[in-house]
Structure formats: C-alpha cells, structure tokens
Short mmCIF file of N, CA and C in Angstrom, two decimals:
data_model
loop_
_atom_site.label_atom_id
_atom_site.label_comp_id
_atom_site.label_asym_id
_atom_site.label_seq_id
_atom_site.Cartn_x
_atom_site.Cartn_y
_atom_site.Cartn_z
N MET A 2 0.79 -1.12 0.07
CA MET A 2 0.06 0.04 -0.06
C MET A 2 0.90 1.21 0.05
N THR A 3 0.56 2.24 -0.74
CA THR A 3 1.24 3.50 -0.69
C THR A 3 0.46 4.58 -0.25
N SER A 4 1.03 5.65 0.31
CA SER A 4 0.32 6.83 0.72
C SER A 4 -0.04 7.68 -0.57
N ALA A 5 -1.39 7.99 -0.71
CA ALA A 5 -1.74 8.73 -1.79
C ALA A 5 -1.15 10.11 -1.93
N ALA A 6 -0.92 10.62 -0.69
CA ALA A 6 -0.39 11.98 -0.58
C ALA A 6 0.99 12.13 -0.93
N HIS A 7 1.79 10.98 -0.73
CA HIS A 7 3.24 11.10 -0.85
C HIS A 7 3.81 10.03 -1.77
N GLY A 8 3.03 9.10 -2.16
CA GLY A 8 3.51 7.99 -3.02
C GLY A 8 4.56 7.15 -2.26
N ILE A 9 4.61 7.17 -0.97
CA ILE A 9 5.59 6.46 -0.13
C ILE A 9 4.79 5.24 0.37
N PRO A 10 5.50 4.14 0.43
CA PRO A 10 4.90 2.91 0.96
C PRO A 10 4.52 3.07 2.53
N VAL A 11 3.32 2.65 2.93
CA VAL A 11 2.80 2.87 4.17
C VAL A 11 3.10 1.50 4.91
N GLN A 12 3.72 1.48 6.05
CA GLN A 12 4.01 0.18 6.73
C GLN A 12 2.95 0.13 8.02
N PHE A 13 2.31 -1.17 8.03
CA PHE A 13 1.42 -1.49 8.96
C PHE A 13 2.16 -1.56 10.33
N ASP A 14 1.83 -0.91 11.34
CA ASP A 14 2.55 -0.94 12.59
C ASP A 14 1.71 -1.86 13.58
N ALA A 15 1.97 -3.11 13.73
CA ALA A 15 1.39 -4.02 14.65
C ALA A 15 1.64 -3.76 16.07
N SER A 16 2.47 -2.84 16.39
CA SER A 16 2.67 -2.63 17.82
C SER A 16 1.76 -1.62 18.38
N GLY A 17 0.89 -0.98 17.57
CA GLY A 17 -0.09 0.07 18.04
C GLY A 17 -1.35 -0.75 18.52
N VAL A 18 -2.53 -0.07 18.61
CA VAL A 18 -3.66 -0.67 19.04
C VAL A 18 -3.95 -1.68 18.09
N SER A 19 -4.42 -2.95 18.60
CA SER A 19 -4.86 -4.03 17.66
C SER A 19 -6.02 -4.72 18.21
N GLY A 20 -6.59 -5.63 17.37
CA GLY A 20 -7.57 -6.56 17.69
C GLY A 20 -8.84 -5.92 18.15
N ALA A 21 -9.30 -6.29 19.32
CA ALA A 21 -10.75 -5.87 19.68
C ALA A 21 -10.65 -4.37 20.12
N ASP A 22 -9.45 -3.91 20.71
CA ASP A 22 -9.37 -2.46 21.05
C ASP A 22 -9.25 -1.54 19.73
N ALA A 23 -8.70 -2.13 18.81
CA ALA A 23 -8.66 -1.35 17.39
C ALA A 23 -10.02 -1.23 16.87
N LEU A 24 -10.74 -2.28 16.90
CA LEU A 24 -12.15 -2.27 16.40
C LEU A 24 -13.08 -1.48 17.06
N LYS A 25 -12.95 -1.31 18.48
CA LYS A 25 -13.81 -0.62 19.35
C LYS A 25 -13.51 0.94 19.11
N GLN A 26 -12.23 1.26 18.99
CA GLN A 26 -11.81 2.68 18.88
C GLN A 26 -12.33 3.17 17.51
N ALA A 27 -12.10 2.27 16.47
CA ALA A 27 -12.40 2.75 14.98
C ALA A 27 -13.98 2.96 14.99
N PHE A 28 -14.72 2.09 15.60
CA PHE A 28 -16.24 2.30 15.40
C PHE A 28 -16.84 3.12 16.37
N ARG A 29 -16.13 3.44 17.42
CA ARG A 29 -16.63 4.51 18.39
C ARG A 29 -16.55 5.74 17.70
N GLU A 30 -15.68 6.12 16.77
CA GLU A 30 -15.62 7.33 16.04
C GLU A 30 -16.22 7.29 14.62
N HIS A 31 -17.01 6.23 14.46
CA HIS A 31 -17.63 6.04 13.15
C HIS A 31 -19.27 6.05 13.37
N PRO A 32 -19.94 7.09 12.91
CA PRO A 32 -21.28 7.19 13.24
C PRO A 32 -22.12 6.14 12.58
N ALA A 33 -23.24 5.61 13.29
CA ALA A 33 -24.00 4.61 12.79
C ALA A 33 -25.45 4.87 13.13
N GLY A 34 -26.32 4.51 12.16
CA GLY A 34 -27.77 4.65 12.46
C GLY A 34 -28.24 3.95 13.64
N VAL A 35 -29.34 4.22 14.29
CA VAL A 35 -29.81 3.64 15.39
C VAL A 35 -31.11 2.92 15.20
N SER A 36 -31.19 1.69 15.55
CA SER A 36 -32.44 0.80 15.24
C SER A 36 -32.84 0.23 16.67
N LEU A 37 -34.06 -0.14 16.69
CA LEU A 37 -34.61 -0.86 17.74
C LEU A 37 -35.19 -2.16 17.22
N ILE A 38 -34.81 -3.30 17.75
CA ILE A 38 -35.20 -4.62 17.18
C ILE A 38 -36.09 -5.23 18.30
N THR A 39 -37.36 -5.69 17.94
CA THR A 39 -38.40 -6.11 18.83
C THR A 39 -38.94 -7.41 18.39
N ALA A 40 -39.34 -8.29 19.35
CA ALA A 40 -40.12 -9.48 18.93
C ALA A 40 -40.92 -9.93 20.01
N MET A 41 -41.87 -10.85 19.78
CA MET A 41 -42.68 -11.31 20.84
C MET A 41 -42.32 -12.84 21.03
N THR A 42 -42.13 -13.14 22.33
CA THR A 42 -41.72 -14.40 22.79
C THR A 42 -42.91 -14.96 23.63
N GLU A 43 -42.70 -16.25 23.97
CA GLU A 43 -43.62 -16.86 24.92
C GLU A 43 -43.81 -16.12 26.25
N ASP A 44 -42.69 -15.51 26.66
CA ASP A 44 -42.56 -14.76 27.95
C ASP A 44 -42.92 -13.32 27.88
N GLY A 45 -43.27 -12.89 26.72
CA GLY A 45 -43.63 -11.55 26.47
C GLY A 45 -42.79 -10.73 25.41
N PRO A 46 -42.85 -9.45 25.26
CA PRO A 46 -42.10 -8.67 24.25
C PRO A 46 -40.58 -8.56 24.78
N VAL A 47 -39.67 -8.63 23.76
CA VAL A 47 -38.27 -8.32 24.02
C VAL A 47 -37.79 -7.46 22.99
N GLY A 48 -36.72 -6.65 23.31
CA GLY A 48 -36.23 -5.57 22.49
C GLY A 48 -34.80 -5.30 22.78
N LEU A 49 -34.15 -4.68 21.82
CA LEU A 49 -32.82 -4.19 22.09
C LEU A 49 -32.42 -3.12 21.03
N THR A 50 -31.57 -2.21 21.49
CA THR A 50 -31.02 -1.20 20.59
C THR A 50 -29.82 -1.73 19.91
N ALA A 51 -29.77 -1.43 18.46
CA ALA A 51 -28.67 -1.92 17.67
C ALA A 51 -28.17 -0.81 16.62
N SER A 52 -26.85 -0.76 16.58
CA SER A 52 -26.28 0.24 15.66
C SER A 52 -25.62 -0.56 14.45
N SER A 53 -25.93 -1.93 14.35
CA SER A 53 -25.37 -2.70 13.41
C SER A 53 -26.23 -3.07 12.17
N VAL A 54 -27.30 -2.47 12.09
CA VAL A 54 -28.24 -2.71 11.00
C VAL A 54 -27.84 -2.29 9.72
N ALA A 55 -27.87 -3.05 8.72
CA ALA A 55 -27.40 -2.65 7.33
C ALA A 55 -28.35 -3.39 6.25
N SER A 56 -28.47 -2.69 5.23
CA SER A 56 -29.14 -3.17 4.00
C SER A 56 -28.19 -4.23 3.39
N VAL A 57 -28.79 -5.45 2.99
CA VAL A 57 -27.96 -6.34 2.28
C VAL A 57 -28.31 -6.46 0.76
N GLY A 58 -29.54 -6.49 0.50
CA GLY A 58 -29.86 -6.62 -1.07
C GLY A 58 -31.35 -6.55 -1.15
N ILE A 59 -31.74 -6.51 -2.43
CA ILE A 59 -33.15 -6.38 -2.86
C ILE A 59 -33.87 -7.70 -3.17
N ASP A 60 -32.97 -8.62 -3.72
CA ASP A 60 -33.51 -9.95 -4.17
C ASP A 60 -32.89 -11.09 -3.54
N PRO A 61 -33.37 -11.58 -2.41
CA PRO A 61 -34.48 -11.11 -1.66
C PRO A 61 -34.20 -9.92 -0.87
N PRO A 62 -35.34 -9.13 -0.59
CA PRO A 62 -35.12 -7.81 0.24
C PRO A 62 -34.55 -8.26 1.58
N ALA A 63 -33.32 -7.87 2.00
CA ALA A 63 -32.77 -8.46 3.24
C ALA A 63 -31.92 -7.37 3.89
N ILE A 64 -31.86 -7.48 5.20
CA ILE A 64 -30.99 -6.60 6.10
C ILE A 64 -30.19 -7.62 6.88
N ALA A 65 -29.14 -7.04 7.60
CA ALA A 65 -28.34 -7.70 8.54
C ALA A 65 -28.15 -6.87 9.85
N PHE A 66 -27.95 -7.61 10.82
CA PHE A 66 -27.61 -7.02 12.15
C PHE A 66 -26.90 -8.05 12.98
N SER A 67 -26.23 -7.59 13.98
CA SER A 67 -25.61 -8.56 14.92
C SER A 67 -26.07 -8.19 16.33
N VAL A 68 -25.96 -9.25 17.17
CA VAL A 68 -26.29 -9.13 18.61
C VAL A 68 -25.10 -9.79 19.32
N THR A 69 -24.98 -9.27 20.57
CA THR A 69 -23.70 -9.58 21.27
C THR A 69 -23.71 -11.07 21.91
N ARG A 70 -24.96 -11.51 22.37
CA ARG A 70 -24.95 -12.81 22.84
C ARG A 70 -26.32 -13.40 22.59
N ALA A 71 -26.46 -14.67 22.66
CA ALA A 71 -27.74 -15.24 22.44
C ALA A 71 -28.57 -15.46 23.71
N THR A 72 -28.47 -14.65 24.60
CA THR A 72 -29.39 -14.78 25.86
C THR A 72 -30.20 -13.48 26.04
N GLY A 73 -31.05 -13.46 26.95
CA GLY A 73 -31.82 -12.30 27.25
C GLY A 73 -32.76 -11.95 26.02
N SER A 74 -32.89 -10.56 25.77
CA SER A 74 -33.65 -9.98 24.58
C SER A 74 -32.98 -10.57 23.33
N ALA A 75 -31.73 -10.61 23.16
CA ALA A 75 -31.03 -11.17 21.94
C ALA A 75 -31.46 -12.54 21.75
N GLY A 76 -31.51 -13.36 22.81
CA GLY A 76 -31.91 -14.78 22.63
C GLY A 76 -33.42 -14.85 22.19
N GLY A 77 -34.20 -13.92 22.75
CA GLY A 77 -35.60 -13.91 22.40
C GLY A 77 -35.81 -13.57 20.92
N ILE A 78 -35.08 -12.64 20.44
CA ILE A 78 -35.11 -12.16 19.10
C ILE A 78 -34.67 -13.31 18.13
N LEU A 79 -33.51 -13.97 18.48
CA LEU A 79 -33.08 -15.10 17.73
C LEU A 79 -34.08 -16.32 17.70
N GLY A 80 -34.83 -16.44 18.61
CA GLY A 80 -35.78 -17.54 18.70
C GLY A 80 -37.04 -17.29 18.09
N ALA A 81 -37.40 -16.12 17.78
CA ALA A 81 -38.66 -15.63 17.33
C ALA A 81 -38.72 -16.02 15.81
N ASP A 82 -40.00 -16.16 15.37
CA ASP A 82 -40.25 -16.50 13.84
C ASP A 82 -40.12 -15.19 13.13
N THR A 83 -40.49 -14.08 13.76
CA THR A 83 -40.36 -12.79 13.11
C THR A 83 -39.90 -11.78 14.10
N HIS A 84 -39.57 -10.64 13.57
CA HIS A 84 -39.08 -9.45 14.33
C HIS A 84 -39.33 -8.26 13.65
N LEU A 85 -39.37 -7.02 14.38
CA LEU A 85 -39.42 -5.78 13.77
C LEU A 85 -38.09 -5.03 13.98
N VAL A 86 -37.74 -4.41 12.93
CA VAL A 86 -36.55 -3.47 13.02
C VAL A 86 -37.14 -2.02 12.75
N HIS A 87 -37.07 -1.30 13.89
CA HIS A 87 -37.46 0.10 13.91
C HIS A 87 -36.33 0.95 13.60
N LEU A 88 -36.35 1.73 12.47
CA LEU A 88 -35.35 2.74 12.25
C LEU A 88 -35.69 4.02 13.00
N LEU A 89 -34.85 4.36 13.97
CA LEU A 89 -35.16 5.46 14.80
C LEU A 89 -34.58 6.71 14.36
N ASP A 90 -35.18 7.90 14.95
CA ASP A 90 -34.76 9.13 14.53
C ASP A 90 -34.71 10.09 15.99
N SER A 91 -34.47 11.35 15.74
CA SER A 91 -34.14 12.17 16.91
C SER A 91 -35.13 12.08 17.94
N ARG A 92 -36.41 11.74 17.70
CA ARG A 92 -37.45 11.69 18.79
C ARG A 92 -37.25 10.51 19.75
N HIS A 93 -36.38 9.57 19.40
CA HIS A 93 -36.31 8.35 20.15
C HIS A 93 -35.12 8.16 20.88
N ALA A 94 -34.40 9.13 21.32
CA ALA A 94 -33.06 8.90 22.02
C ALA A 94 -33.39 8.26 23.35
N ASP A 95 -34.48 8.57 24.10
CA ASP A 95 -34.74 8.00 25.44
C ASP A 95 -35.14 6.63 25.24
N VAL A 96 -35.95 6.22 24.26
CA VAL A 96 -36.35 4.86 24.08
C VAL A 96 -35.14 4.06 23.63
N ALA A 97 -34.34 4.58 22.80
CA ALA A 97 -33.09 3.86 22.47
C ALA A 97 -32.12 3.57 23.57
N GLN A 98 -32.02 4.70 24.52
CA GLN A 98 -31.19 4.48 25.73
C GLN A 98 -31.84 3.36 26.59
N SER A 99 -33.11 3.41 26.78
CA SER A 99 -33.83 2.34 27.61
C SER A 99 -33.49 1.03 27.22
N PHE A 100 -33.62 0.71 25.85
CA PHE A 100 -33.37 -0.58 25.34
C PHE A 100 -31.95 -0.96 25.15
N ALA A 101 -30.90 0.01 25.36
CA ALA A 101 -29.55 -0.24 25.34
C ALA A 101 -29.05 -0.70 26.69
N VAL A 102 -29.74 -0.46 27.80
CA VAL A 102 -29.32 -0.77 29.11
C VAL A 102 -30.10 -1.92 29.71
N SER A 103 -29.38 -2.92 30.09
CA SER A 103 -30.15 -4.08 30.73
C SER A 103 -30.85 -3.64 31.94
N GLY A 104 -32.09 -4.09 32.06
CA GLY A 104 -32.75 -3.74 33.34
C GLY A 104 -33.58 -2.55 33.37
N SER A 105 -33.55 -1.71 32.21
CA SER A 105 -34.24 -0.38 32.16
C SER A 105 -35.71 -0.72 31.81
N GLU A 106 -36.51 0.29 32.06
CA GLU A 106 -38.00 0.22 31.77
C GLU A 106 -38.10 0.09 30.24
N ARG A 107 -38.82 -0.93 29.86
CA ARG A 107 -39.19 -1.12 28.40
C ARG A 107 -40.66 -1.45 28.21
N PHE A 108 -41.07 -1.12 27.04
CA PHE A 108 -42.51 -1.43 26.53
C PHE A 108 -43.43 -0.72 27.53
N THR A 109 -43.03 0.45 27.92
CA THR A 109 -44.03 1.24 28.77
C THR A 109 -45.13 2.02 28.01
N ALA A 110 -46.22 2.32 28.64
CA ALA A 110 -47.18 3.11 28.05
C ALA A 110 -46.73 4.43 27.68
N GLU A 111 -45.85 5.13 28.40
CA GLU A 111 -45.14 6.43 28.18
C GLU A 111 -44.44 6.40 26.86
N GLN A 112 -43.79 5.29 26.59
CA GLN A 112 -43.01 5.13 25.40
C GLN A 112 -43.84 4.94 24.12
N GLY A 113 -45.14 4.70 24.32
CA GLY A 113 -46.08 4.73 23.13
C GLY A 113 -46.17 3.35 22.47
N TRP A 114 -46.02 2.13 23.01
CA TRP A 114 -45.95 0.91 22.38
C TRP A 114 -47.34 0.45 21.96
N ASP A 115 -47.40 -0.34 20.99
CA ASP A 115 -48.65 -1.00 20.45
C ASP A 115 -48.20 -2.35 20.00
N ARG A 116 -49.01 -3.10 19.16
CA ARG A 116 -48.68 -4.36 18.65
C ARG A 116 -49.29 -4.39 17.22
N LEU A 117 -48.54 -4.97 16.35
CA LEU A 117 -49.03 -5.33 15.00
C LEU A 117 -50.12 -6.44 15.14
N THR A 118 -50.90 -6.56 14.25
CA THR A 118 -51.95 -7.67 14.21
C THR A 118 -51.19 -9.06 14.20
N THR A 119 -49.91 -9.12 13.66
CA THR A 119 -49.08 -10.30 13.66
C THR A 119 -48.50 -10.52 15.01
N GLY A 120 -48.59 -9.62 16.00
CA GLY A 120 -48.19 -9.87 17.31
C GLY A 120 -46.79 -9.16 17.72
N GLU A 121 -46.02 -8.67 16.82
CA GLU A 121 -44.84 -8.10 17.30
C GLU A 121 -45.02 -6.70 17.97
N PRO A 122 -44.24 -6.36 18.92
CA PRO A 122 -44.25 -5.00 19.65
C PRO A 122 -43.90 -3.99 18.67
N TYR A 123 -44.73 -2.97 18.57
CA TYR A 123 -44.58 -1.89 17.59
C TYR A 123 -44.58 -0.51 18.07
N LEU A 124 -43.59 0.26 17.73
CA LEU A 124 -43.51 1.68 18.17
C LEU A 124 -44.09 2.61 17.10
N PRO A 125 -45.31 2.92 17.18
CA PRO A 125 -45.94 3.69 16.14
C PRO A 125 -45.34 5.15 15.80
N ALA A 126 -44.60 5.72 16.70
CA ALA A 126 -43.89 6.96 16.45
C ALA A 126 -42.72 6.81 15.61
N SER A 127 -42.24 5.55 15.36
CA SER A 127 -41.00 5.41 14.49
C SER A 127 -41.16 5.82 13.11
N ARG A 128 -40.22 6.21 12.40
CA ARG A 128 -40.38 6.59 10.94
C ARG A 128 -40.74 5.44 10.02
N VAL A 129 -40.24 4.23 10.54
CA VAL A 129 -40.54 3.04 9.70
C VAL A 129 -40.05 1.85 10.65
N ALA A 130 -40.94 0.73 10.55
CA ALA A 130 -40.75 -0.48 11.17
C ALA A 130 -40.77 -1.49 10.12
N LEU A 131 -39.61 -2.30 10.06
CA LEU A 131 -39.52 -3.37 8.98
C LEU A 131 -39.90 -4.67 9.59
N ARG A 132 -40.89 -5.32 9.02
CA ARG A 132 -41.25 -6.64 9.56
C ARG A 132 -40.38 -7.67 8.85
N CYS A 133 -39.68 -8.53 9.61
CA CYS A 133 -38.74 -9.39 9.08
C CYS A 133 -38.75 -10.87 9.65
N ARG A 134 -38.15 -11.70 8.83
CA ARG A 134 -38.09 -13.04 9.37
C ARG A 134 -36.56 -13.55 9.07
N PRO A 135 -36.07 -14.13 9.98
CA PRO A 135 -34.53 -14.49 9.85
C PRO A 135 -34.46 -15.54 8.70
N LEU A 136 -33.39 -15.35 7.90
CA LEU A 136 -32.97 -16.31 6.79
C LEU A 136 -31.79 -17.13 7.09
N HIS A 137 -30.80 -16.44 7.74
CA HIS A 137 -29.51 -17.03 8.24
C HIS A 137 -29.00 -16.44 9.50
N THR A 138 -28.23 -17.26 10.20
CA THR A 138 -27.48 -16.78 11.34
C THR A 138 -26.11 -17.30 11.25
N LEU A 139 -25.11 -16.51 11.75
CA LEU A 139 -23.77 -17.00 11.80
C LEU A 139 -23.09 -16.53 13.10
N GLY A 140 -22.76 -17.54 13.91
CA GLY A 140 -22.03 -17.29 15.16
C GLY A 140 -20.53 -16.79 14.86
N VAL A 141 -20.29 -15.72 15.50
CA VAL A 141 -18.87 -15.17 15.40
C VAL A 141 -18.54 -14.89 16.87
N GLY A 142 -17.74 -15.94 17.45
CA GLY A 142 -17.38 -15.58 18.89
C GLY A 142 -18.57 -15.58 19.77
N SER A 143 -18.68 -14.52 20.54
CA SER A 143 -19.86 -14.35 21.37
C SER A 143 -20.86 -13.56 20.72
N SER A 144 -20.94 -13.26 19.49
CA SER A 144 -21.84 -12.57 18.69
C SER A 144 -22.46 -13.41 17.64
N VAL A 145 -23.72 -13.09 17.24
CA VAL A 145 -24.53 -13.73 16.19
C VAL A 145 -24.84 -12.74 15.19
N VAL A 146 -24.48 -12.92 13.93
CA VAL A 146 -24.95 -12.14 12.76
C VAL A 146 -26.15 -12.77 12.23
N VAL A 147 -27.22 -11.88 11.99
CA VAL A 147 -28.53 -12.23 11.63
C VAL A 147 -28.79 -11.61 10.18
N VAL A 148 -29.08 -12.43 9.28
CA VAL A 148 -29.63 -11.98 7.92
C VAL A 148 -31.14 -12.21 7.80
N SER A 149 -31.85 -11.22 7.74
CA SER A 149 -33.37 -11.34 7.72
C SER A 149 -33.96 -10.73 6.42
N GLU A 150 -35.06 -11.60 5.99
CA GLU A 150 -35.89 -11.03 4.75
C GLU A 150 -36.89 -10.11 5.35
N VAL A 151 -36.92 -8.89 4.59
CA VAL A 151 -37.89 -7.92 4.89
C VAL A 151 -39.27 -8.30 4.20
N LEU A 152 -40.25 -8.53 5.14
CA LEU A 152 -41.61 -8.98 4.63
C LEU A 152 -42.53 -7.84 4.29
N GLY A 153 -42.24 -6.69 4.92
CA GLY A 153 -43.06 -5.55 4.62
C GLY A 153 -42.78 -4.40 5.65
N ALA A 154 -43.43 -3.38 5.60
CA ALA A 154 -42.96 -2.12 6.51
C ALA A 154 -44.14 -1.28 6.83
N VAL A 155 -44.03 -0.78 8.02
CA VAL A 155 -45.13 0.27 8.43
C VAL A 155 -44.40 1.54 8.51
N PHE A 156 -44.87 2.59 7.75
CA PHE A 156 -44.19 3.87 7.76
C PHE A 156 -44.91 4.90 8.55
N GLY A 157 -44.13 5.74 9.21
CA GLY A 157 -44.71 6.81 10.05
C GLY A 157 -44.14 8.12 9.54
N ASP A 158 -44.20 9.13 10.29
CA ASP A 158 -43.60 10.43 9.90
C ASP A 158 -42.13 10.46 10.30
N ALA A 159 -41.38 11.15 9.42
CA ALA A 159 -39.87 11.26 9.57
C ALA A 159 -39.64 12.50 10.36
N ALA A 160 -38.48 12.34 11.04
CA ALA A 160 -37.95 13.56 11.82
C ALA A 160 -36.33 13.52 11.47
N ASP A 161 -35.63 14.46 12.22
CA ASP A 161 -34.22 14.53 12.02
C ASP A 161 -33.60 13.19 12.41
N PRO A 162 -32.61 12.78 11.55
CA PRO A 162 -31.88 11.53 11.73
C PRO A 162 -31.05 11.52 13.01
N MET A 163 -31.01 10.33 13.66
CA MET A 163 -30.12 10.15 14.84
C MET A 163 -29.08 9.10 14.60
N VAL A 164 -27.85 9.37 15.08
CA VAL A 164 -26.77 8.39 14.96
C VAL A 164 -26.07 8.11 16.36
N TYR A 165 -25.47 6.95 16.40
CA TYR A 165 -24.75 6.67 17.49
C TYR A 165 -23.22 6.90 17.28
N HIS A 166 -22.56 7.82 18.08
CA HIS A 166 -21.17 8.12 17.85
C HIS A 166 -20.63 8.47 19.15
N ASP A 167 -19.43 7.79 19.39
CA ASP A 167 -18.66 8.00 20.52
C ASP A 167 -19.54 7.77 21.86
N ARG A 168 -20.25 6.64 21.84
CA ARG A 168 -21.05 6.04 22.91
C ARG A 168 -22.14 6.94 23.31
N ARG A 169 -22.62 7.83 22.42
CA ARG A 169 -23.83 8.63 22.70
C ARG A 169 -24.71 8.80 21.42
N PHE A 170 -26.11 9.14 21.56
CA PHE A 170 -26.89 9.32 20.57
C PHE A 170 -26.85 10.89 20.15
N HIS A 171 -26.79 11.11 18.81
CA HIS A 171 -26.75 12.60 18.35
C HIS A 171 -27.81 12.66 17.34
N THR A 172 -28.38 13.95 17.32
CA THR A 172 -29.22 14.32 16.13
C THR A 172 -28.45 15.10 15.14
N LEU A 173 -28.78 14.54 13.87
CA LEU A 173 -28.15 15.24 12.76
C LEU A 173 -29.07 16.42 12.34
N PRO A 174 -28.57 17.53 12.14
CA PRO A 174 -29.40 18.64 11.56
C PRO A 174 -29.51 18.57 10.12
N PRO A 175 -30.62 19.12 9.62
CA PRO A 175 -30.70 19.15 8.13
C PRO A 175 -29.47 19.77 7.42
N VAL A 176 -29.21 19.24 6.26
CA VAL A 176 -28.15 19.76 5.44
C VAL A 176 -28.68 20.87 4.63
N GLU A 177 -27.96 22.02 4.69
CA GLU A 177 -28.27 23.17 3.85
C GLU A 177 -27.71 22.96 2.48
N HIS A 178 -28.51 23.03 1.50
CA HIS A 178 -28.06 22.98 0.18
C HIS A 178 -27.85 24.35 -0.46
N ALA A 179 -26.66 24.36 -1.17
CA ALA A 179 -26.29 25.73 -1.78
C ALA A 179 -27.05 26.02 -2.99
#
C-alpha cells in the first residue's frame, strides 16, 4: 500500500492498538444509524437497541444485524419466527437508551408501544418498522450475525436523523443545500 499524498509505502505498525481495542476505537468514532429490534416471545415482548443494522440486498429484500450474545432479549429475538426493526430518529433517544441498558424500563405506556396484528411489539412513532423473518444466522465468537428477509414495512412520520457516535446518541441537523 502506498500513501496517496506522498507515494511512499505505508507500513502497518502491529505494535499499536490491535484486535478488539482497535475495532472498538475505530467504530466508536464512526457514526451509525440507530435501530430498535423487537419480537414477541412466549414470555412477552423483547427488544434491544442496535447500531449494526445494514441493508444487504433487494432480491430477496434483506437486512443484517448482529447481537452480542444469544441470551436475554437477543436470545428472544433469535428464537422468534419474526421481528421488527424500527429505524429510529431524533425523537427516540430516550427509548433507544432504555433498550440499550439491561434492566431499564421497556415497553411502557409512556414510550407509546402498540402491537401489530401479527403480534410483534410496534413503536408507532417510529419513521419505519420493517417486519422481518430470519434467513440465516452465523455465530462469530460471542456474537451472532442475523440476515433477515424484509416482509413488509409500516411507515410513520420522519424527523431529523439520529446516529450513535462516541457512545452517545446524536441528532443530525438538516443539510443546507447551496
């Protein structure tokens, strides 16, 4: 590899930050969209905040996300036949925070939850909720990558986007066009 600015070969320095610490540092400084994944289980509704949701393709319509471990809410989502992926915006920082912290209040009346006729917990105030079914899972250490087919969507009103950056939720202001 060469430096584009100087045409000088760039040497990889393995003595610096590496492995898990390098990954954490790199993605802490890389903004990501914020989603809330919910499902209904025999024990009731489960949900978690995710910043790993990505579009995979159109044929079939698919998304991917990862969960850290297959227990608790993540285990419930992995075991469900279907789940909802809510793409959150600036109105939902408090809800995102609640679902990001184990033991926090979830699915409260104040948060505005409802249920789709198919049973999944649904946040009507979200700009979109994608109804999905898992197609593939892949275990990677203590994480599980899930590829899900998008079966349909419920669209709501949009607001300013929200991203997760440096361990906090941030609202992105509208871009002014020249």
